[in-house]
mmCIF file with all atom_site columns, C-alpha atoms in Angstrom:
data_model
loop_
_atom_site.group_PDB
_atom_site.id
_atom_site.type_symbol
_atom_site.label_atom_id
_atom_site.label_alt_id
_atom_site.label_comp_id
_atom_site.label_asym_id
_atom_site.label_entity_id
_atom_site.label_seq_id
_atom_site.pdbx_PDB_ins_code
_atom_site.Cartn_x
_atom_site.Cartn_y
_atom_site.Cartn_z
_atom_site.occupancy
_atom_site.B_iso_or_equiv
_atom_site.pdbx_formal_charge
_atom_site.auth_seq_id
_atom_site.auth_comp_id
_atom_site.auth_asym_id
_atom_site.auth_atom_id
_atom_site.pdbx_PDB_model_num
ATOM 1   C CA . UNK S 1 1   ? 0.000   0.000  0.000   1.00 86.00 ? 573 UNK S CA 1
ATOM 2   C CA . UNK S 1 2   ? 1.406   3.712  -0.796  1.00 91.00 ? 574 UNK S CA 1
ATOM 3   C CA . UNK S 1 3   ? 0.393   6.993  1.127   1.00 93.00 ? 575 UNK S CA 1
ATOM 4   C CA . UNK S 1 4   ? 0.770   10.492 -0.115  1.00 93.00 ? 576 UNK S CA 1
ATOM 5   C CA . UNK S 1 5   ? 3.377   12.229 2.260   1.00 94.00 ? 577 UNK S CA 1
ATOM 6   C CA . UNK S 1 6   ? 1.300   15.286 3.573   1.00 91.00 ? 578 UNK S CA 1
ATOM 7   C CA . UNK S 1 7   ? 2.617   17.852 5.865   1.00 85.00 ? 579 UNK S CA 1
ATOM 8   C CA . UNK S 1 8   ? 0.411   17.958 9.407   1.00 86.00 ? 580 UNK S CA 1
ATOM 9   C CA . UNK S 1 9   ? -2.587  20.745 9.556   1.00 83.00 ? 581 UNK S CA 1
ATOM 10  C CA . UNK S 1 10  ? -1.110  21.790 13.634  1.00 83.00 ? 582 UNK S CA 1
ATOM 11  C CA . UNK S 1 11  ? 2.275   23.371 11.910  1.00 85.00 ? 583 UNK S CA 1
ATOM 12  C CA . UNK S 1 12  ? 1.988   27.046 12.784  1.00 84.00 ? 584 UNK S CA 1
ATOM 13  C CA . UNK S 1 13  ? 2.658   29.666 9.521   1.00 85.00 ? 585 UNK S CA 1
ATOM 14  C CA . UNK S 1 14  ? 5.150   31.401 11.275  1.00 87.00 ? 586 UNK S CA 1
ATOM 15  C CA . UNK S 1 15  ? 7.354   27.990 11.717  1.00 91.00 ? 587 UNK S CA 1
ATOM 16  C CA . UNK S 1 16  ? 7.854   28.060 7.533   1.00 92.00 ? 588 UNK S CA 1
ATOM 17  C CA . UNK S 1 17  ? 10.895  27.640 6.263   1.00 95.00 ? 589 UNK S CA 1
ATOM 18  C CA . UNK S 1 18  ? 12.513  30.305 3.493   1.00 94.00 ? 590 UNK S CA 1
ATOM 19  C CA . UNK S 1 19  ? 14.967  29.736 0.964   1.00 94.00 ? 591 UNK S CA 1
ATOM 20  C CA . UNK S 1 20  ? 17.773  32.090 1.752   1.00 92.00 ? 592 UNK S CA 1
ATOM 21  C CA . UNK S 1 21  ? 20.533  30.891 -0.476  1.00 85.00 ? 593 UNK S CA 1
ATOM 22  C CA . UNK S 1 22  ? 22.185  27.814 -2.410  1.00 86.00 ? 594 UNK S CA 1
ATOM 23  C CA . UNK S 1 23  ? 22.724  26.462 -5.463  1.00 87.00 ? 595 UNK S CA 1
ATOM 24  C CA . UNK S 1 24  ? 19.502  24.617 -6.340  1.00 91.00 ? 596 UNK S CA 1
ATOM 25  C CA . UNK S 1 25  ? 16.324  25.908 -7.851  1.00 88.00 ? 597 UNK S CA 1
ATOM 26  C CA . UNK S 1 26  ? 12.744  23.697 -6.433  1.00 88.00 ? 598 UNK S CA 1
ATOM 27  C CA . UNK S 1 27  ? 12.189  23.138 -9.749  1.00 88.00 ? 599 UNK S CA 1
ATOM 28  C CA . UNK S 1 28  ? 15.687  20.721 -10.592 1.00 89.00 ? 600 UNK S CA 1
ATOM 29  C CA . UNK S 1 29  ? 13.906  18.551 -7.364  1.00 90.00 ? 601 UNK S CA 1
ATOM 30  C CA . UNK S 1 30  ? 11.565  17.548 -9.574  1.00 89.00 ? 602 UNK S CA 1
ATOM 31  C CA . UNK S 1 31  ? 13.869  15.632 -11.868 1.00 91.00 ? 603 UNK S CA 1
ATOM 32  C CA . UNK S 1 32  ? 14.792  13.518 -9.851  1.00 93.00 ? 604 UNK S CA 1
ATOM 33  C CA . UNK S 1 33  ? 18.398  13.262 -10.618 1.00 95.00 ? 605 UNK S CA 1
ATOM 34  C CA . UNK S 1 34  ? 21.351  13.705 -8.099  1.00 96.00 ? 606 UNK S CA 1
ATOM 35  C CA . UNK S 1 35  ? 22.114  17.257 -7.675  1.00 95.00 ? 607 UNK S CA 1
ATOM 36  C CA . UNK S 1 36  ? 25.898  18.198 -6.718  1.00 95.00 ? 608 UNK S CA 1
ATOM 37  C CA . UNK S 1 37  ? 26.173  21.129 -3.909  1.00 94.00 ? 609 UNK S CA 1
ATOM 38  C CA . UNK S 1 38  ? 28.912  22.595 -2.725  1.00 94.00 ? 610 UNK S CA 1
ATOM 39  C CA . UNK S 1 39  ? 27.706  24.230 -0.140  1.00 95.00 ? 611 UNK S CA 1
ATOM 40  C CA . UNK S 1 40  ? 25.065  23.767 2.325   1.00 96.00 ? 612 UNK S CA 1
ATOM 41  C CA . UNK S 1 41  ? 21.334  24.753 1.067   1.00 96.00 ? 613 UNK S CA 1
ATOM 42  C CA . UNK S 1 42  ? 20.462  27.780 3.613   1.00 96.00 ? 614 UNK S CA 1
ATOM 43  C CA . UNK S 1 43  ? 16.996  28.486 5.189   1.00 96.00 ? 615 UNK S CA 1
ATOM 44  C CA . UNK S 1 44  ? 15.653  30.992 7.514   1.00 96.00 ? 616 UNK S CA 1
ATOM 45  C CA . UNK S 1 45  ? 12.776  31.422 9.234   1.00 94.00 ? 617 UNK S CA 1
ATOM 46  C CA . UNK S 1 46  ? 11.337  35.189 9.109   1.00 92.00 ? 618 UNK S CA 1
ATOM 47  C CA . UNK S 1 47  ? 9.938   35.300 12.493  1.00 91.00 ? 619 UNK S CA 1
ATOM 48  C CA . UNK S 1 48  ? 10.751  34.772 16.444  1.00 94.00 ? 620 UNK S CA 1
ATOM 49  C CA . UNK S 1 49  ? 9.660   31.598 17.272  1.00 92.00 ? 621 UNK S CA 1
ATOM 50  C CA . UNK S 1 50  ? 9.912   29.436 19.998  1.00 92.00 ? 622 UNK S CA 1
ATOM 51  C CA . UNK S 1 51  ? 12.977  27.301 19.072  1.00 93.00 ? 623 UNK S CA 1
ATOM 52  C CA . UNK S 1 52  ? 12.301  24.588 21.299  1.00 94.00 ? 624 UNK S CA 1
ATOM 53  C CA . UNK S 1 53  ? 8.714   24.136 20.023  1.00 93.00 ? 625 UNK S CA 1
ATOM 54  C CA . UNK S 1 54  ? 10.154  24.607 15.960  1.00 93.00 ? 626 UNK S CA 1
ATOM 55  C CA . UNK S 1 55  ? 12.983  21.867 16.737  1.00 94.00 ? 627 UNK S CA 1
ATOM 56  C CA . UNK S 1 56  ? 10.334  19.178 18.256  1.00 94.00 ? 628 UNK S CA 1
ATOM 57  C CA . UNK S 1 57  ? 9.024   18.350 14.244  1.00 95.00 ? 629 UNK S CA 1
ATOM 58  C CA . UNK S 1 58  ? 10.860  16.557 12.029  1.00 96.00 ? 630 UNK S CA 1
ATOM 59  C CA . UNK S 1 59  ? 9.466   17.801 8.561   1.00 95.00 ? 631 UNK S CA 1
ATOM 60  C CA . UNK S 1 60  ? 9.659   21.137 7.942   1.00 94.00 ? 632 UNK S CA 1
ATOM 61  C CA . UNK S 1 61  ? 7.072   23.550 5.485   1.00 87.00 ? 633 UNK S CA 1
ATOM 62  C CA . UNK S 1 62  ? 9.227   25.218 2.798   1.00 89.00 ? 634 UNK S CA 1
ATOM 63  C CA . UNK S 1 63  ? 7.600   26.017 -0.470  1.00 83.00 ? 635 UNK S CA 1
ATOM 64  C CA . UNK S 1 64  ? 9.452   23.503 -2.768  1.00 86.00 ? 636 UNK S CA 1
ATOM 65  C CA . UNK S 1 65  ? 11.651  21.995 -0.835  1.00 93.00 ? 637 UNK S CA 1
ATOM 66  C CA . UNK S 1 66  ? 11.119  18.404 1.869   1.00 94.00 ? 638 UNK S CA 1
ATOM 67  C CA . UNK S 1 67  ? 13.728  19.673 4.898   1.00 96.00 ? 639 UNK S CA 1
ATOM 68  C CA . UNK S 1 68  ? 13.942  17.419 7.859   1.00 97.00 ? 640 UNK S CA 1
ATOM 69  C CA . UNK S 1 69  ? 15.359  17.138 10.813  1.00 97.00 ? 641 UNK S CA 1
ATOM 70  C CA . UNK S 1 70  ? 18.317  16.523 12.352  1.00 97.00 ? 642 UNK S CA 1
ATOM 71  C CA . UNK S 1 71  ? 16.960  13.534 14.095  1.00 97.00 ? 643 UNK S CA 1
ATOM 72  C CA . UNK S 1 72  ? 15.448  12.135 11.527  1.00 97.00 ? 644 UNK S CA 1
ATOM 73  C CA . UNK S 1 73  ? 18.028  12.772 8.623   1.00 97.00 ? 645 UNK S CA 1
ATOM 74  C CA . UNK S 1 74  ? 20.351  10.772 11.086  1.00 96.00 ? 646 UNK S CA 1
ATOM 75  C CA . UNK S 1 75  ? 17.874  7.979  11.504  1.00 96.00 ? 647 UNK S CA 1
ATOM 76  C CA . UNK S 1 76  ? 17.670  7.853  7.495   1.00 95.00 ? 648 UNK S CA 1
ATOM 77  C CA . UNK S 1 77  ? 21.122  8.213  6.547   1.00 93.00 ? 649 UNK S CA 1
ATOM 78  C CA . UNK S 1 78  ? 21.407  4.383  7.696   1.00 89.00 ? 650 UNK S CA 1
ATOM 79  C CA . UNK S 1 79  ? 19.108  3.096  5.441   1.00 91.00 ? 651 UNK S CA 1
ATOM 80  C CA . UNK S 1 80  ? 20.794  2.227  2.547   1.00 92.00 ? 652 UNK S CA 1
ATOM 81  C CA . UNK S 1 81  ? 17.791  1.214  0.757   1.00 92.00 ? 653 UNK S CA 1
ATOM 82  C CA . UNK S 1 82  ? 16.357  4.337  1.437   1.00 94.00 ? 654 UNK S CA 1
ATOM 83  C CA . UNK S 1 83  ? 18.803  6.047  -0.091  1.00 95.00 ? 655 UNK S CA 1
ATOM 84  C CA . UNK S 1 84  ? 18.399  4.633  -3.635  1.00 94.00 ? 656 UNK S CA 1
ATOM 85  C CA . UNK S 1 85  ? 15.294  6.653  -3.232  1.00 96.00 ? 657 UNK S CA 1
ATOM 86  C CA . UNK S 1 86  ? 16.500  9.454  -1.585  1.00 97.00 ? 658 UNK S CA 1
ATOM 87  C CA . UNK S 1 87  ? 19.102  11.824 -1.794  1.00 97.00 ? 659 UNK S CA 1
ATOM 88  C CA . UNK S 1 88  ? 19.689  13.946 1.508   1.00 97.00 ? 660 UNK S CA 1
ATOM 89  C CA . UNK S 1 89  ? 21.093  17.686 0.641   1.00 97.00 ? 661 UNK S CA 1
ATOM 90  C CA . UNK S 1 90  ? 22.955  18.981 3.262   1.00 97.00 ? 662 UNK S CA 1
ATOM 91  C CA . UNK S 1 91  ? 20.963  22.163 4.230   1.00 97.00 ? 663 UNK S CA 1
ATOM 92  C CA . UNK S 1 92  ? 21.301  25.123 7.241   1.00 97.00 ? 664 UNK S CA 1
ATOM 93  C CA . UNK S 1 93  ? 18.231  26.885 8.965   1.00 97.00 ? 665 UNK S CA 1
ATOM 94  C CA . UNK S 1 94  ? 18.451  30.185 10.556  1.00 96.00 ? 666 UNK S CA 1
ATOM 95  C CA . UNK S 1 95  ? 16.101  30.251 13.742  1.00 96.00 ? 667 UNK S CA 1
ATOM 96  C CA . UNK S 1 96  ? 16.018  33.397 15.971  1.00 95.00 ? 668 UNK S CA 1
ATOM 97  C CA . UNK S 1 97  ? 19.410  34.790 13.933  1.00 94.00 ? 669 UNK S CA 1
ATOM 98  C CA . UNK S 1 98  ? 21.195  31.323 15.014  1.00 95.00 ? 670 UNK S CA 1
ATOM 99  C CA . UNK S 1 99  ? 22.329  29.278 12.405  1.00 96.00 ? 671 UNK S CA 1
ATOM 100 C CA . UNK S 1 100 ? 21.378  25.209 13.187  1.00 97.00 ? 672 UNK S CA 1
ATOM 101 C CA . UNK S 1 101 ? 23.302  22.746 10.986  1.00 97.00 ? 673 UNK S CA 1
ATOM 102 C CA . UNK S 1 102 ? 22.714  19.251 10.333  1.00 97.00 ? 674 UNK S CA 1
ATOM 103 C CA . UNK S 1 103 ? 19.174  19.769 8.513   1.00 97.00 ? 675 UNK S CA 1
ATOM 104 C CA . UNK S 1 104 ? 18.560  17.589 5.422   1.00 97.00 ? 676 UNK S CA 1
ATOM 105 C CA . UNK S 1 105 ? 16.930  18.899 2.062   1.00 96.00 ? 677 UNK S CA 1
ATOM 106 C CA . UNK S 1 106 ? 15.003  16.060 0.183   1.00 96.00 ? 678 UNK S CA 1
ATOM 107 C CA . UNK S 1 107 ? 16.176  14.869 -3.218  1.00 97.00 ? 679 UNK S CA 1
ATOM 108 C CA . UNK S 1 108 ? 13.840  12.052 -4.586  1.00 96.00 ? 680 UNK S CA 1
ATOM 109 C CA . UNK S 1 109 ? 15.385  10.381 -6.853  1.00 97.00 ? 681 UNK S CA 1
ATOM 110 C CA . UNK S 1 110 ? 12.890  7.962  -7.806  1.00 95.00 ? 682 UNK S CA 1
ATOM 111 C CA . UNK S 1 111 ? 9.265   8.171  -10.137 1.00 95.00 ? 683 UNK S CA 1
ATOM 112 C CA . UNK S 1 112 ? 6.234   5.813  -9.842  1.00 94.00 ? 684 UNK S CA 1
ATOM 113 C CA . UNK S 1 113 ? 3.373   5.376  -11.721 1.00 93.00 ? 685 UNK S CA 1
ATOM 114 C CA . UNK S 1 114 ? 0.858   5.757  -8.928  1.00 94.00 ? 686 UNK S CA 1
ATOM 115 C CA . UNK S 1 115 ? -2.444  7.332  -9.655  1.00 93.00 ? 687 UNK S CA 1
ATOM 116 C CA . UNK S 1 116 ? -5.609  5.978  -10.596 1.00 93.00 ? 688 UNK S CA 1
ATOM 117 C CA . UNK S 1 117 ? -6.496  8.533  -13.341 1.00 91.00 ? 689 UNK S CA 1
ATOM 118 C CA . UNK S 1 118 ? -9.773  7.038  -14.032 1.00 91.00 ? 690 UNK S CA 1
ATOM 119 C CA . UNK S 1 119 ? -10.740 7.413  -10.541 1.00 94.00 ? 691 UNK S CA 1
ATOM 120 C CA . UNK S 1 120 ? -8.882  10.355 -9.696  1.00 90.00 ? 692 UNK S CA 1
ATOM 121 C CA . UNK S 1 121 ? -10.421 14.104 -10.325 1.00 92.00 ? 693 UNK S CA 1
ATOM 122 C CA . UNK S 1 122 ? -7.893  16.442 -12.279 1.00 88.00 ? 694 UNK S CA 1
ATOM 123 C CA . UNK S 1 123 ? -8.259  19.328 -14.331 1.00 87.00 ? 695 UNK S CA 1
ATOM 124 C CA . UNK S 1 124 ? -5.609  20.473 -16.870 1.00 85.00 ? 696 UNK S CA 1
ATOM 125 C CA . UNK S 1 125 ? -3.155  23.460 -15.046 1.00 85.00 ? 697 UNK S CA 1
ATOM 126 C CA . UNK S 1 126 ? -3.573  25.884 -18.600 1.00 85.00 ? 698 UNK S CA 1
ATOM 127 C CA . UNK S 1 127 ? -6.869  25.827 -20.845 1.00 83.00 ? 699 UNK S CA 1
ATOM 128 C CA . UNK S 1 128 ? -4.880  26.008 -24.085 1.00 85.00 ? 700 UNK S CA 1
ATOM 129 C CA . UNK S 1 129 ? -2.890  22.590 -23.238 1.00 83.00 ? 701 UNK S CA 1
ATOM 130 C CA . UNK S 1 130 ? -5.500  19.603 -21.863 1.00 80.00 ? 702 UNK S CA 1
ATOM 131 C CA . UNK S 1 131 ? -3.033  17.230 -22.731 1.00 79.00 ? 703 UNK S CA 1
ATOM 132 C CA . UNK S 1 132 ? -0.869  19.092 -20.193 1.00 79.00 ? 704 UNK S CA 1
ATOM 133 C CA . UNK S 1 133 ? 0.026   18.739 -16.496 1.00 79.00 ? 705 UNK S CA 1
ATOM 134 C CA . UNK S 1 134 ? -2.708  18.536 -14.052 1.00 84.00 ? 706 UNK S CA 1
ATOM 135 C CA . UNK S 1 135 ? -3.571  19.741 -11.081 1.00 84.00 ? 707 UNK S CA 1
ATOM 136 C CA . UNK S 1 136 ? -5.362  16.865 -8.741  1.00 90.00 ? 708 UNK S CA 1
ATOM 137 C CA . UNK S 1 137 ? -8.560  17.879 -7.104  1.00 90.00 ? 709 UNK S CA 1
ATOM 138 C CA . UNK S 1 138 ? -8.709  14.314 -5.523  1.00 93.00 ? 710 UNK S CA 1
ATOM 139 C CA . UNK S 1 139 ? -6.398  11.694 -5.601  1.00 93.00 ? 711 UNK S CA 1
ATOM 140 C CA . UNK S 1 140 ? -6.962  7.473  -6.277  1.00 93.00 ? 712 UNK S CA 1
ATOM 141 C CA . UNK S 1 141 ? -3.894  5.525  -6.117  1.00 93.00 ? 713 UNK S CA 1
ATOM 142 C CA . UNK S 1 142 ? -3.453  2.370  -7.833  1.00 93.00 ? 714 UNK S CA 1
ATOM 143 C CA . UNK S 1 143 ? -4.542  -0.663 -5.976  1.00 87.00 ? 715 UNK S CA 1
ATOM 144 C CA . UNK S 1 144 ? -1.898  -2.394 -6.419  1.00 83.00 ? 716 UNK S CA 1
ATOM 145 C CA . UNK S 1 145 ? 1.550   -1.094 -6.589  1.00 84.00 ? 717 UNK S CA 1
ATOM 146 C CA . UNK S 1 146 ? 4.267   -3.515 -6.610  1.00 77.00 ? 718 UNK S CA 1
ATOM 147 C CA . UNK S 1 147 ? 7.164   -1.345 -6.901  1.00 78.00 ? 719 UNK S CA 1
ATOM 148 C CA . UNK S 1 148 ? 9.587   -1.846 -3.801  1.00 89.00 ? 720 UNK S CA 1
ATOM 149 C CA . UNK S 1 149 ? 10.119  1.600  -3.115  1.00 93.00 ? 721 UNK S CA 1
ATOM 150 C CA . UNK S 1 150 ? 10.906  4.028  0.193   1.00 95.00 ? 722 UNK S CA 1
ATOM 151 C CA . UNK S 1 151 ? 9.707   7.548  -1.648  1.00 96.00 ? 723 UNK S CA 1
ATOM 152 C CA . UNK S 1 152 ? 8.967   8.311  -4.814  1.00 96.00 ? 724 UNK S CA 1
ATOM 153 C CA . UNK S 1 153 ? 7.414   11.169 -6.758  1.00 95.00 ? 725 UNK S CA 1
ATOM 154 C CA . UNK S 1 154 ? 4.278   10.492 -8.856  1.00 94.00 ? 726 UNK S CA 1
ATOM 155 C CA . UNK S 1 155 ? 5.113   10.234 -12.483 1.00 92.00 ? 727 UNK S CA 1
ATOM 156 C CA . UNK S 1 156 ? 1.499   11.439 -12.766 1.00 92.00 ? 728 UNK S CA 1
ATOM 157 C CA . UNK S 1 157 ? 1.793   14.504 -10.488 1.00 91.00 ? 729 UNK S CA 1
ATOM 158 C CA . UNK S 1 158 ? 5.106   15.581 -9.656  1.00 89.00 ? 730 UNK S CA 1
ATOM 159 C CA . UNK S 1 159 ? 3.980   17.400 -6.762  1.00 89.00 ? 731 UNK S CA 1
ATOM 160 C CA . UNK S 1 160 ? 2.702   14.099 -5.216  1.00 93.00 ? 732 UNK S CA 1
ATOM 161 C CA . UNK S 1 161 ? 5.009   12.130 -3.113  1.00 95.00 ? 733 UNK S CA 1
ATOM 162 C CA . UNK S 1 162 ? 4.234   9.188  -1.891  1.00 96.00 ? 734 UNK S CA 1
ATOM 163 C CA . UNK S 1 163 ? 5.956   6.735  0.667   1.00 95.00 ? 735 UNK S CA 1
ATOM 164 C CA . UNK S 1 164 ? 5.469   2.771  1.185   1.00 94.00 ? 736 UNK S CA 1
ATOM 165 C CA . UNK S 1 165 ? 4.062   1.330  4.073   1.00 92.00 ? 737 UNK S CA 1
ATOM 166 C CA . UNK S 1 166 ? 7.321   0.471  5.323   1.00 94.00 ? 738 UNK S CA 1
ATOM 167 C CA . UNK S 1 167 ? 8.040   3.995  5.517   1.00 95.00 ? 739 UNK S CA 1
ATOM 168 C CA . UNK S 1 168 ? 5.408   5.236  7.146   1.00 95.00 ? 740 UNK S CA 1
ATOM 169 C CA . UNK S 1 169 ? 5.865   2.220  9.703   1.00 95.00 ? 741 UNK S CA 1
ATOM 170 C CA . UNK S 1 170 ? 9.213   3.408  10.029  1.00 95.00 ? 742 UNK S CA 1
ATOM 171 C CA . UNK S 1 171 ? 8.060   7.156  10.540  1.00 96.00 ? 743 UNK S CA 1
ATOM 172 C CA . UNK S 1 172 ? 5.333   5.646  13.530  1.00 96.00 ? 744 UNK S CA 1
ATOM 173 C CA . UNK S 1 173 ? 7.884   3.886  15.280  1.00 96.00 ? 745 UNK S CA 1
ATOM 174 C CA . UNK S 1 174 ? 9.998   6.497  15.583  1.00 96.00 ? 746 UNK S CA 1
ATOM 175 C CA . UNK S 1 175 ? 7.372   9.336  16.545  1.00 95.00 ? 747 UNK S CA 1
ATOM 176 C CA . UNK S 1 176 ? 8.096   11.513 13.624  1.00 95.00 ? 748 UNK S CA 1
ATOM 177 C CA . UNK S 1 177 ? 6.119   14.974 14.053  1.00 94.00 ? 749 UNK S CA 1
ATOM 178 C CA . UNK S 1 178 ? 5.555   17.121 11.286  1.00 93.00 ? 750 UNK S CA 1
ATOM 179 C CA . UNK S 1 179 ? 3.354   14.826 8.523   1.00 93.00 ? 751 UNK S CA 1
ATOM 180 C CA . UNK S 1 180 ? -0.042  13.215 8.662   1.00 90.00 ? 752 UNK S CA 1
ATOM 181 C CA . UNK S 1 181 ? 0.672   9.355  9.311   1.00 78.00 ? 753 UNK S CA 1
#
């Protein structure tokens, strides 16, 4: 069984994430090809915050990027079959004008047929192209997947990622706070 990887409703707006500086636009993520950095990926967020309360999730809301944790990029960076999924950018955030290292930007390196598109609801993003890319009003997935797979993007809706069921076990067991399990 697959899951779409969605971001939890309880993450306050002042907790997102901005893209200060680096090397990578959001758009190359969706490619899903290794991207080379030499630097770290920098983020800040705009706003005092409670630190304490900001570092207790695990996913973080940045428009077009997947950062995680810490934590949880160390718990990952021992799968090795996660990693033919994933690729984990090495990324900075800037919380209360302190810069915290050890952050992880998401590459996903791997595409899946996933969705249902007969049972799905989609509408085409620009009138003049219905052929074009979609934008999902509701989404079906395919009964049955039988990719072996971590993390994947859809190859239907690039926006869509979805994780296995051995992820999301993984991502239970370990209390991970930031997504809808």
């Amino acid at each position: 069984m697959i899951y779409e990887l969605k971001k939890t409703d309880n993450y306050p707006d002042n907790y997102w994430l901005v893209y200060e500086q680096g090397s990578v636009d959001p758009l190359d993520l969706r490619q899903c090809k290794i991207i080379k950095i030499n630097n770290p990926l920098l983020f800040k967020v705009e706003k005092k915050v409670s630190e304490k309360r900001l570092l207790s999730f695990d996913f973080y809301r940045c428009c077009g990027f997947i950062i995680i944790s810490p934590r949880l990029a160390n718990l990952l960076a021992n799968n090795k079959d996660f990693l033919k999924d994933v690729q984990l950018l090495d990324a900075n955030v800037i919380i209360n004008g302190q810069n915290h290292s050890g952050f992880k930007a998401l590459n996903i390196l791997r595409m899946l047929s996933c969705i249902d598109l007969d049972k799905s609801d989609s509408e085409p993003i620009l009138d003049y192209l219905p052929d074009g890319p979609k934008y999902f009003n509701k989404i079906v997935f395919k009964e049955e997947v039988i990719e072996n797979f971590y993390m994947a993007r859809s190859l239907e809706y690039k926006s869509c990622i979805v994780i296995s069921d051995k992820l999301k076990q993984f991502f239970i067991e370990n209390n991970i706070k930031g997504i809808d399990l």
